[in-house]
Short mmCIF file of C-alpha atoms and ligand atoms in Angstrom, two decimals:
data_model
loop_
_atom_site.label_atom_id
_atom_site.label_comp_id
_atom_site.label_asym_id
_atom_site.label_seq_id
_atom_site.Cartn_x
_atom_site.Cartn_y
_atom_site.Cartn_z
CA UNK O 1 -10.83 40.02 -16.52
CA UNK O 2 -7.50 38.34 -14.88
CA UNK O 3 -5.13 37.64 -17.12
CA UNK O 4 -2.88 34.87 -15.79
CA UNK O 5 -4.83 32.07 -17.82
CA UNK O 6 -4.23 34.13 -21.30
CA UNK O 7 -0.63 34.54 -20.68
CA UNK O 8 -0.26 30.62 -19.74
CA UNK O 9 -1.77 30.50 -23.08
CA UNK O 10 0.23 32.49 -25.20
CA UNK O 11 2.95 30.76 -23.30
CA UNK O 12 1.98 27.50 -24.17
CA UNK O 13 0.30 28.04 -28.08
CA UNK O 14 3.96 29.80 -29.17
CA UNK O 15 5.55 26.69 -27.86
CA UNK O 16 2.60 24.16 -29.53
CA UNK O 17 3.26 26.32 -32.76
CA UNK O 18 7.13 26.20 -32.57
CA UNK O 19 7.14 22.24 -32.75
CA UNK O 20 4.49 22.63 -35.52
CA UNK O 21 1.51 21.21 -34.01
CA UNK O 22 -0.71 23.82 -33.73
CA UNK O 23 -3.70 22.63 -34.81
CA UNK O 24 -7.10 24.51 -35.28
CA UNK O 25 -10.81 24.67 -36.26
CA UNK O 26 -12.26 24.28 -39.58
CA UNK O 27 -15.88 25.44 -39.61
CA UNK O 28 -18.21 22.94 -42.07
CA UNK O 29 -21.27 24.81 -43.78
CA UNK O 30 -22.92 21.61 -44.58
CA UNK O 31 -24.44 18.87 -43.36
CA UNK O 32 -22.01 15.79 -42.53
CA UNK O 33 -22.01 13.85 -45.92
CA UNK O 34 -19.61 12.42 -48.84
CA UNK O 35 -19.04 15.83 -49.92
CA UNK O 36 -18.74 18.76 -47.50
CA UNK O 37 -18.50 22.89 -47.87
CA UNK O 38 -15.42 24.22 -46.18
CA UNK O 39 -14.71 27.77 -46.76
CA UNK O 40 -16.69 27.94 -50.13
CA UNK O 41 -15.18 24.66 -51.36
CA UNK O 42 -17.00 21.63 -51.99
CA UNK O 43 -14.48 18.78 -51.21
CA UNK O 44 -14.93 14.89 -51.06
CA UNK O 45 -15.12 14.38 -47.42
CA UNK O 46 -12.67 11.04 -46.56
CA UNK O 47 -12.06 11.96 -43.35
CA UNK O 48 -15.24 11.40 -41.25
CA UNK O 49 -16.60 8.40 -39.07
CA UNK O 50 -20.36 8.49 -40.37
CA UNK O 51 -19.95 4.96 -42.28
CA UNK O 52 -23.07 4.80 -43.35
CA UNK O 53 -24.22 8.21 -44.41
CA UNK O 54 -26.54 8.36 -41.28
CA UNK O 55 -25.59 11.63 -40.02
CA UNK O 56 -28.15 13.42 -42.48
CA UNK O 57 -29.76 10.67 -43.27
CA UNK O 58 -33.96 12.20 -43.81
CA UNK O 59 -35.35 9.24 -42.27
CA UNK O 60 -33.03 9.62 -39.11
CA UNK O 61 -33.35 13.03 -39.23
CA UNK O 62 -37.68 12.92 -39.55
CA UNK O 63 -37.49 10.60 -36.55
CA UNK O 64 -35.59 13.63 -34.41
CA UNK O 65 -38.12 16.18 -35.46
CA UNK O 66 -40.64 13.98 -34.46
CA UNK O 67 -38.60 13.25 -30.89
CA UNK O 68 -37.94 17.16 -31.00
CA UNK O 69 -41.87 17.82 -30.90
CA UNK O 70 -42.57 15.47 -28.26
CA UNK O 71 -39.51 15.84 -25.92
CA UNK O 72 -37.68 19.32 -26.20
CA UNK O 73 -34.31 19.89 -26.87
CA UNK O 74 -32.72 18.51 -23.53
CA UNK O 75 -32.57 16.20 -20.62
CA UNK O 76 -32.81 18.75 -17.76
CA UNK O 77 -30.70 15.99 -15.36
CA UNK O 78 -28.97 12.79 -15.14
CA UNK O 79 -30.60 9.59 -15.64
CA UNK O 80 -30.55 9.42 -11.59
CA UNK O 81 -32.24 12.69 -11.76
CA UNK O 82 -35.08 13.35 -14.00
CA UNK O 83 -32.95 12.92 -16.86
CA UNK O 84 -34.49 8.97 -17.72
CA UNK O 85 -37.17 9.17 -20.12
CA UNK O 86 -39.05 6.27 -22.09
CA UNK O 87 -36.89 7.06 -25.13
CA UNK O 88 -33.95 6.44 -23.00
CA UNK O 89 -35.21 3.12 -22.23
CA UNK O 90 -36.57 2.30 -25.89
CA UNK O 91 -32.87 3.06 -27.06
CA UNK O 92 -31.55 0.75 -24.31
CA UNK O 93 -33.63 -1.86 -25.14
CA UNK O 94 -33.44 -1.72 -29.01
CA UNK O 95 -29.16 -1.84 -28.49
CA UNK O 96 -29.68 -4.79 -26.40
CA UNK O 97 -31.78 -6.32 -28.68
CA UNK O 98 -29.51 -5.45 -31.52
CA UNK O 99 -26.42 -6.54 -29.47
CA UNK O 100 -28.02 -9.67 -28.28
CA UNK O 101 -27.29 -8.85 -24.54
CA UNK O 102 -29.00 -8.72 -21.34
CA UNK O 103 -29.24 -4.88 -20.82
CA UNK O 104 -27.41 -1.63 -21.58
CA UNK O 105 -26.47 1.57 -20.22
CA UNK O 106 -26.42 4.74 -22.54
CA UNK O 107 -23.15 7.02 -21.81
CA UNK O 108 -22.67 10.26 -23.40
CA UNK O 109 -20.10 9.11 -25.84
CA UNK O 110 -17.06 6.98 -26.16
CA UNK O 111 -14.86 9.01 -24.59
CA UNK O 112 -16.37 9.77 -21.26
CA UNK O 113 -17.79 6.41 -21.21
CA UNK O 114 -14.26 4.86 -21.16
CA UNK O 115 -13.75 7.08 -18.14
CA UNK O 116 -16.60 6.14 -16.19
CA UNK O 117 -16.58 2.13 -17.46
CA UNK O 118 -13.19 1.81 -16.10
CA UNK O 119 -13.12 3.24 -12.97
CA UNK O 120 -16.18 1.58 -12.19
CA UNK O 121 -15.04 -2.15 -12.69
CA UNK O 122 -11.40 -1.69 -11.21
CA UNK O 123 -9.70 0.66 -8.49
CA UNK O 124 -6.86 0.39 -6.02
CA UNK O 125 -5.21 -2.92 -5.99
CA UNK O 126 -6.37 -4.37 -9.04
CA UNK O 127 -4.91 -4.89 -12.10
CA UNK O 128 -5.61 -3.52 -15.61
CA UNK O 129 -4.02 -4.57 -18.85
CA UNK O 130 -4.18 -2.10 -21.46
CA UNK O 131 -2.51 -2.29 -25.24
CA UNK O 132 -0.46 -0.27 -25.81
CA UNK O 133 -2.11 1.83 -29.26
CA UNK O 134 -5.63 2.20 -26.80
CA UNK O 135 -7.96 4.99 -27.75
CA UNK O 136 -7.16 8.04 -25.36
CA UNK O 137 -10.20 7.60 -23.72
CA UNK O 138 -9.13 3.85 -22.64
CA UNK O 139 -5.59 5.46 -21.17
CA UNK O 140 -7.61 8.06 -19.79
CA UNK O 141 -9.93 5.74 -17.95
CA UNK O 142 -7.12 3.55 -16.59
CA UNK O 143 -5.22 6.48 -15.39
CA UNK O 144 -8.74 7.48 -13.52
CA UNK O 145 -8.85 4.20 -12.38
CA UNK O 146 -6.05 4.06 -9.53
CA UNK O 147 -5.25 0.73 -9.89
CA UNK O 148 -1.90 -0.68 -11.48
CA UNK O 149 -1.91 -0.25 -15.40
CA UNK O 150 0.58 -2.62 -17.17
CA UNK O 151 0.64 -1.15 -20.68
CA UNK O 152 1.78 -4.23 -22.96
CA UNK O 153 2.64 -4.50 -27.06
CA UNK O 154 0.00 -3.88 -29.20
CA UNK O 155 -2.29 -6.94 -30.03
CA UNK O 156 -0.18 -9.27 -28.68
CA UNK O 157 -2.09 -11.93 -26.62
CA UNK O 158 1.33 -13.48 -25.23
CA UNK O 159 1.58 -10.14 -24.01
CA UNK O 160 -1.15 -9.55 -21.46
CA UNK O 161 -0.85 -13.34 -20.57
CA UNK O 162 2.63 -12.52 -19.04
CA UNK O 163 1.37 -8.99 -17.32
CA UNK O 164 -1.75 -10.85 -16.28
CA UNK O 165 0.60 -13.08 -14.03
CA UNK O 166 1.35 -10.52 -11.48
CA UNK O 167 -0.19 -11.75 -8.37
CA UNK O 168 -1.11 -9.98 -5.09
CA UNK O 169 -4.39 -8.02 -7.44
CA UNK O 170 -8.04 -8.54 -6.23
CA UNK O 171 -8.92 -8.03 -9.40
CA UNK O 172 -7.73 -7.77 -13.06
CA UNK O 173 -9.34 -5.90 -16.14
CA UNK O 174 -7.88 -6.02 -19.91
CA UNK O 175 -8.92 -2.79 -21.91
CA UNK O 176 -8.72 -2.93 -25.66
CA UNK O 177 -10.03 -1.30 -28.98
CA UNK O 178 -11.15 -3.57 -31.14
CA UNK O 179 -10.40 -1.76 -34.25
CA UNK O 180 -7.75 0.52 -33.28
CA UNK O 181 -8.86 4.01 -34.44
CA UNK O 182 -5.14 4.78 -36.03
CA UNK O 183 -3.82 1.84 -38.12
CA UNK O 184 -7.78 0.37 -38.91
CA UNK O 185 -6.19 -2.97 -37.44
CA UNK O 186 -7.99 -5.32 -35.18
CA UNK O 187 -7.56 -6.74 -31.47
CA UNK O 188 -7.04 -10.30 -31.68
CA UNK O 189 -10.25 -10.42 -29.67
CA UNK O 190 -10.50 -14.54 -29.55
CA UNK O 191 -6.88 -14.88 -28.04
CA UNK O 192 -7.46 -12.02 -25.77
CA UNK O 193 -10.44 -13.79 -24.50
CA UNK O 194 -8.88 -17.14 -24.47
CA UNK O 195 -5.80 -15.29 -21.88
CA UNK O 196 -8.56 -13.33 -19.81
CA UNK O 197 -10.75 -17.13 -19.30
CA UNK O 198 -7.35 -18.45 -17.81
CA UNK O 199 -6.31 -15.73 -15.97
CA UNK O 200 -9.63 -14.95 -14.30
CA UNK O 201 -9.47 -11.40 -16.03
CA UNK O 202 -12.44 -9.40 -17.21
CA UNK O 203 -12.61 -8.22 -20.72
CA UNK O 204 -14.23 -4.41 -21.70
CA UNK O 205 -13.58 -4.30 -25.51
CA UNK O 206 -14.49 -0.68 -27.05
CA UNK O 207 -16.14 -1.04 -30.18
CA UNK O 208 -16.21 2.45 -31.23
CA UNK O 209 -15.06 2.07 -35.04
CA UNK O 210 -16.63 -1.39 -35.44
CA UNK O 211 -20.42 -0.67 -34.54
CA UNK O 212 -22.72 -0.44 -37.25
CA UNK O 213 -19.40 -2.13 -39.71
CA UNK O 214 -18.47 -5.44 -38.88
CA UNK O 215 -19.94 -8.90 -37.57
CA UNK O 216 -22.89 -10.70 -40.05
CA UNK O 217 -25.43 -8.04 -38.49
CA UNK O 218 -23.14 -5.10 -37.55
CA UNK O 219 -23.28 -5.03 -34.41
CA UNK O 220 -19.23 -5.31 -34.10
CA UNK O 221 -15.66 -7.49 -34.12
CA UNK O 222 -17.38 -9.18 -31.09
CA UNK O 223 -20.03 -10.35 -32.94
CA UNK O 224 -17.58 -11.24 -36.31
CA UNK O 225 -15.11 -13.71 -33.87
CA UNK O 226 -17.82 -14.94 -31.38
CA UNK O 227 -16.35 -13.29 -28.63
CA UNK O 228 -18.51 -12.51 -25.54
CA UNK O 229 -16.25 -10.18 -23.59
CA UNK O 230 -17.88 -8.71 -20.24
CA UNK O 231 -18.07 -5.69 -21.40
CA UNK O 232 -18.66 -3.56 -25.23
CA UNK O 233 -18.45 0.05 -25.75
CA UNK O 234 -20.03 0.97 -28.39
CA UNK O 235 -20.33 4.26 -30.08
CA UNK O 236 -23.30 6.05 -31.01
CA UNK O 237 -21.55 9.20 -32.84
CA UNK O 238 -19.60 6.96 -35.31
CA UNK O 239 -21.32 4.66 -38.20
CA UNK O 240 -25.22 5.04 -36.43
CA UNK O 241 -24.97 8.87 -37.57
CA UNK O 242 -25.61 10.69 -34.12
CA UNK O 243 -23.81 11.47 -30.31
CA UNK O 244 -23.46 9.13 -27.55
CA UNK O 245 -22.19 5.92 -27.13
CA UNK O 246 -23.31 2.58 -24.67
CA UNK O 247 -22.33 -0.04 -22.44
CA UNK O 248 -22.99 -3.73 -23.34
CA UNK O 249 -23.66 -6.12 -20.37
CA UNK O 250 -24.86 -8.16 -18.12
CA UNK O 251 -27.58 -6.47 -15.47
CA UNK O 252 -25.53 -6.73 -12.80
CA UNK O 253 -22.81 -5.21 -14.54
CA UNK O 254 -25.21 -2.51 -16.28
CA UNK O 255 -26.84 -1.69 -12.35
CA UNK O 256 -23.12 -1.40 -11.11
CA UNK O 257 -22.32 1.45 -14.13
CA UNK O 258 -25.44 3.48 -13.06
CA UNK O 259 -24.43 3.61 -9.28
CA UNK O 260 -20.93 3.70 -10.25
CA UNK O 261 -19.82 5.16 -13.64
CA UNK O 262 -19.03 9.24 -12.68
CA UNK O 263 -19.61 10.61 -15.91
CA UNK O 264 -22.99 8.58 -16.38
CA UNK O 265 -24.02 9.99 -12.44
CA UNK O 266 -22.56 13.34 -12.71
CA UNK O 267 -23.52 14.47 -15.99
CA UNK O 268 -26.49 15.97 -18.06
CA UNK O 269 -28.11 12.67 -20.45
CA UNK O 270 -28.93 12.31 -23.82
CA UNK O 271 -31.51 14.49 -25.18
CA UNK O 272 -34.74 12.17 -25.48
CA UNK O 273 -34.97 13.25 -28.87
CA UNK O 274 -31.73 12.17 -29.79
CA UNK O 275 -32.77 8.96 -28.72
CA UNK O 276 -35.65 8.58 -30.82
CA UNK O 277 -33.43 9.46 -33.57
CA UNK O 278 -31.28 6.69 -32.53
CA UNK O 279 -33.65 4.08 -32.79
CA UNK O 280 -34.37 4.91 -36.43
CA UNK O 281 -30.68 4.70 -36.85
CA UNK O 282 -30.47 1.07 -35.72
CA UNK O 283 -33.54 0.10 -37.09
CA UNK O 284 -31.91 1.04 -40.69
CA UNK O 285 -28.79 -0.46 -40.20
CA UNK O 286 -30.86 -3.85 -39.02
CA UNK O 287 -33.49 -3.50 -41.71
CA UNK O 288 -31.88 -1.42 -44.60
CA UNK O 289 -30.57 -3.96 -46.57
CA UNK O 290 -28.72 -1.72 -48.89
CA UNK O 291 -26.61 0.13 -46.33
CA UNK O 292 -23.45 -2.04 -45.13
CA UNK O 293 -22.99 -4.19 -48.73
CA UNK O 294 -22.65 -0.29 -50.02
CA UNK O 295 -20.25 0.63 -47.81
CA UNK O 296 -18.45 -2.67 -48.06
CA UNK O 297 -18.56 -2.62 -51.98
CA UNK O 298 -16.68 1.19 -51.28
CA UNK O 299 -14.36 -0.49 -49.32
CA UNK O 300 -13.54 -3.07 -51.59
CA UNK O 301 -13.09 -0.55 -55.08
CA UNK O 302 -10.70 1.77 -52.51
CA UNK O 303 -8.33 -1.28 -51.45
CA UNK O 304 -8.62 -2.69 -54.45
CA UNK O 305 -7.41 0.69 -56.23
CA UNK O 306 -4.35 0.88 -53.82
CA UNK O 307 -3.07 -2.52 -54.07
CA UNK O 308 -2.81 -2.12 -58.01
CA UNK O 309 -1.15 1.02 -57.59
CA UNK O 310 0.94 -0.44 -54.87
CA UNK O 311 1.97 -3.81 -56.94
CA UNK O 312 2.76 -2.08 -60.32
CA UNK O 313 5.51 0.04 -58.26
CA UNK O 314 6.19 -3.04 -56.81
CA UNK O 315 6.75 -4.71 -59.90
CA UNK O 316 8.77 -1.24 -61.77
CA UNK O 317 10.82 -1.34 -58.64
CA UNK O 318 12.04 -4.96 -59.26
CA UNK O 319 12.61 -3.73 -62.76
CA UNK O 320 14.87 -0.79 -61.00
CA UNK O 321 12.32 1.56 -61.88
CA UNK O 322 11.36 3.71 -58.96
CA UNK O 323 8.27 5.54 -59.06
CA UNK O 324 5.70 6.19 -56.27
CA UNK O 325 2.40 5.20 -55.80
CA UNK O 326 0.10 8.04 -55.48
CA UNK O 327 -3.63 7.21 -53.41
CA UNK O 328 -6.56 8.80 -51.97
CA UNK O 329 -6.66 11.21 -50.55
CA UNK O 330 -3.83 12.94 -52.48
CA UNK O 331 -5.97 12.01 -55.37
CA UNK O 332 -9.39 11.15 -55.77
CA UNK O 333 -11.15 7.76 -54.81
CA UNK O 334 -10.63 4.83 -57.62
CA UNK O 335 -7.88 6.69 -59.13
CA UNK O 336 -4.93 5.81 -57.44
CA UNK O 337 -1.73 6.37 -59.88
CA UNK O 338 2.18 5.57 -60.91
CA UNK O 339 3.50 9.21 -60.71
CA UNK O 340 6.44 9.60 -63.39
CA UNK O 341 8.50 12.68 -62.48
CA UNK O 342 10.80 13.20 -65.61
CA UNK O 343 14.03 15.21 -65.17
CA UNK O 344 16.57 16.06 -68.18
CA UNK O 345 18.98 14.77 -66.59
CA UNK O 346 17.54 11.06 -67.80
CA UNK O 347 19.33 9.61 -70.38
CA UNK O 348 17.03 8.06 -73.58
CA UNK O 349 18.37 4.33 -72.55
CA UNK O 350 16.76 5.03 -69.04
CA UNK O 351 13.33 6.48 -70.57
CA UNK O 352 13.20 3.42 -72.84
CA UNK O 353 13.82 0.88 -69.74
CA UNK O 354 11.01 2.41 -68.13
CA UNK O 355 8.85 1.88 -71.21
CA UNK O 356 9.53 -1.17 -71.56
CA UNK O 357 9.11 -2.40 -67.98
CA UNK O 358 6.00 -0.27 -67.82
CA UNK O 359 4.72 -2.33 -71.07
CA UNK O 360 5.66 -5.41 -69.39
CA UNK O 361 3.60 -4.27 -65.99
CA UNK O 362 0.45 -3.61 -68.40
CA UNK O 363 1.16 -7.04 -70.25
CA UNK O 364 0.65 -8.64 -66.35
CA UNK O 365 -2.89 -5.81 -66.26
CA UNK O 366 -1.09 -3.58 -63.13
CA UNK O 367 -1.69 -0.69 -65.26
CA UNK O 368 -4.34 0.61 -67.38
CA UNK O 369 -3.34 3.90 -69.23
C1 PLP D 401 -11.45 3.57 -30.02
C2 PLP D 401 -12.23 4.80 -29.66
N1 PLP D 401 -12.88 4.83 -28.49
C3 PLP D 401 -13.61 5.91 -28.11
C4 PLP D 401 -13.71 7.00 -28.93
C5 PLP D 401 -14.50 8.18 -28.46
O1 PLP D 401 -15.81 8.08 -28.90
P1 PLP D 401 -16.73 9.39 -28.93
O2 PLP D 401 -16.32 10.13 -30.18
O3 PLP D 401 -18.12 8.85 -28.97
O4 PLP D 401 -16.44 10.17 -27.69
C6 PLP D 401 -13.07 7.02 -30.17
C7 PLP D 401 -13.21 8.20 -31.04
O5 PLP D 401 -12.61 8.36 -32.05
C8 PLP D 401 -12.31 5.89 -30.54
O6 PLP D 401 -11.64 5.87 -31.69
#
């Protein structure tokens, strides 16, 4: 075996290590869930995107046997191929249902759908607009793209009004998350839209961390401010439990992705049974009426834990008491805490002014014990 690659390797990893960023693999040996197995310990899992618990859910999970039995394992092709089956097209038309839109285009997950969507809209001589905290797959997908990128402050529609200007463009495209994936922030979709209608811009809004959470039926932050952007990304791996993601849009737009999107033409599909399993996923989160006021309700008790924790130092603090404010994940969910550190070098008038102002910060019910 040539060994050029493995010393670039070692090359590289020693220098990845030496800023302390190596990062590495961590093997679960349990289903996706609230709790998790890693390395024989059972830990309270706050770290994954399945926002409704559909990952293992049994009655997704019956509906994939089921698609298992009837389909195989895989695709075999592309959709252009002999990759489109009827489950393909009972997914498509149960999203578009579900997103209220005229058709949709399954891509085989947020990230290499950003990097067909884009390309395929815009190329060289057009414009596209992109904020500046966009998913990697957005950059990625711009940078594919060939045409001018004008990378602008984050969700700031005065922003992309002034790069939108530029003039001498056939065309111009603004890209943005709609719930960036870092800070849990939103786009201010609604001005974005507003700048795009009076610019003659197009608007591709990736939904990946709001499908399945937010607008009245879930279907995203679209749906919650009445935007209609030309095109949604949504994702298919995140709150509906499986892989995948989809495309949003008119037919015209939808026909242009399947002649033009590279990693929808040039790439293996969905597995059919995956599909099947899909459409038991959106059917619960249509039909279960249980599933998004429970994760809501777990949203609520979290913030709600942190902000006490957070006022009560706020309130020591003003006192000239300092002491942190301990959350999740350092500690467990609904337990956030004041963490007193006590040192002998303290003097007893010091101990009793933190008494008292913690006494005073129970008095206004910021702390309970
Ligand atoms: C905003 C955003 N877009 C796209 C993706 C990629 O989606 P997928 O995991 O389906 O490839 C992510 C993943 O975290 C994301 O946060």
């Amino acid at each position: 075996m040539s060994e050029v690659a493995d010393a670039w390797a070692r090359e590289d990893l020693t220098d990845i290590d030496r800023k302390g960023l190596l990062r590495s693999l961590e093997p679960l040996a349990s289903p996706q869930g609230p709790v998790i197995r890693i390395g024989g310990q059972s830990l309270i899992n706050f770290s994954s995107n399945d926002y409704l618990g559909l990952a293992a859910d049994p009655r997704v999970v019956r509906a994939f046997v089921v698609g298992l039995e009837r389909w195989g394992v895989g695709a075999g092709a592309s959709r252009l191929v002999v990759g489109d089956t009827d489950a393909h097209r009972r997914l498509e038309a149960r999203l578009a249902a579900f997103e209220g839109t005229e058709a949709v285009l399954l891509l085989n997950g947020g990230y290499p759908g950003n990097l067909g969507l884009v390309p395929a809209l815009v190329g060289r001589g057009d414009l596209v607009v992109s904020d500046a905290l966009n998913h990697a797959s957005l950059i990625d997908g711009c940078r594919l793209a060939r045409a001018e990128v004008a990378i602008v402050a984050h969700a700031d529609p005065d922003a992309f009004a002034r790069a939108l200007t530029g003039t001498g463009f056939r065309r111009k495209l603004v890209v943005t998350d709609a719930v960036f994936s870092m800070d849990g922030d939103q786009a201010p979709l609604a001005p974005l839209a507003e700048v795009c209608a009076r610019h003659g811009a197009a608007l591709l809004v990736d939904e990946a961390h709001a499908t399945g959470v937010l607008g009245a039926r879930g279907s995203g932050l679209c749906e919650a401010t009445g935007v209609r952007p030309d095109v949604r990304m949504g994702t298919l791996g995140k709150a509906l439990g499986g892989f995948g993601a989809y495309a949003a849009a008119s037919r015209a737009v939808v026909e242009l992705f399947v002649n033009r999107a590279r990693s929808v033409v040039f790439s293996t599909t969905l597995p059919p049974a995956l599909c099947e399993a899909l459409v038991a996923a959106v059917d619960l989160l249509e039909h279960d009426a249980e599933l998004r006021p429970r994760l809501w309700r777990n949203i609520h008790r979290f913030v709600g834990g942190l902000r006490r924790a957070l006022r009560a130092s706020a309130f020591l603090r003003e006192r000239g008491v300092l002491v942190k404010a301990i959350r999740p994940p350092t500690v467990a969910e609904g337990t956030s805490r004041l963490r007193f550190a006590l040192s002998a070098g303290h003097t007893e008038a010091q101990i009793d002014h933190a008494l008292h102002a913690l006494e005073e910060a129970r008095a206004h019910g910021l702390v309970t014990a």
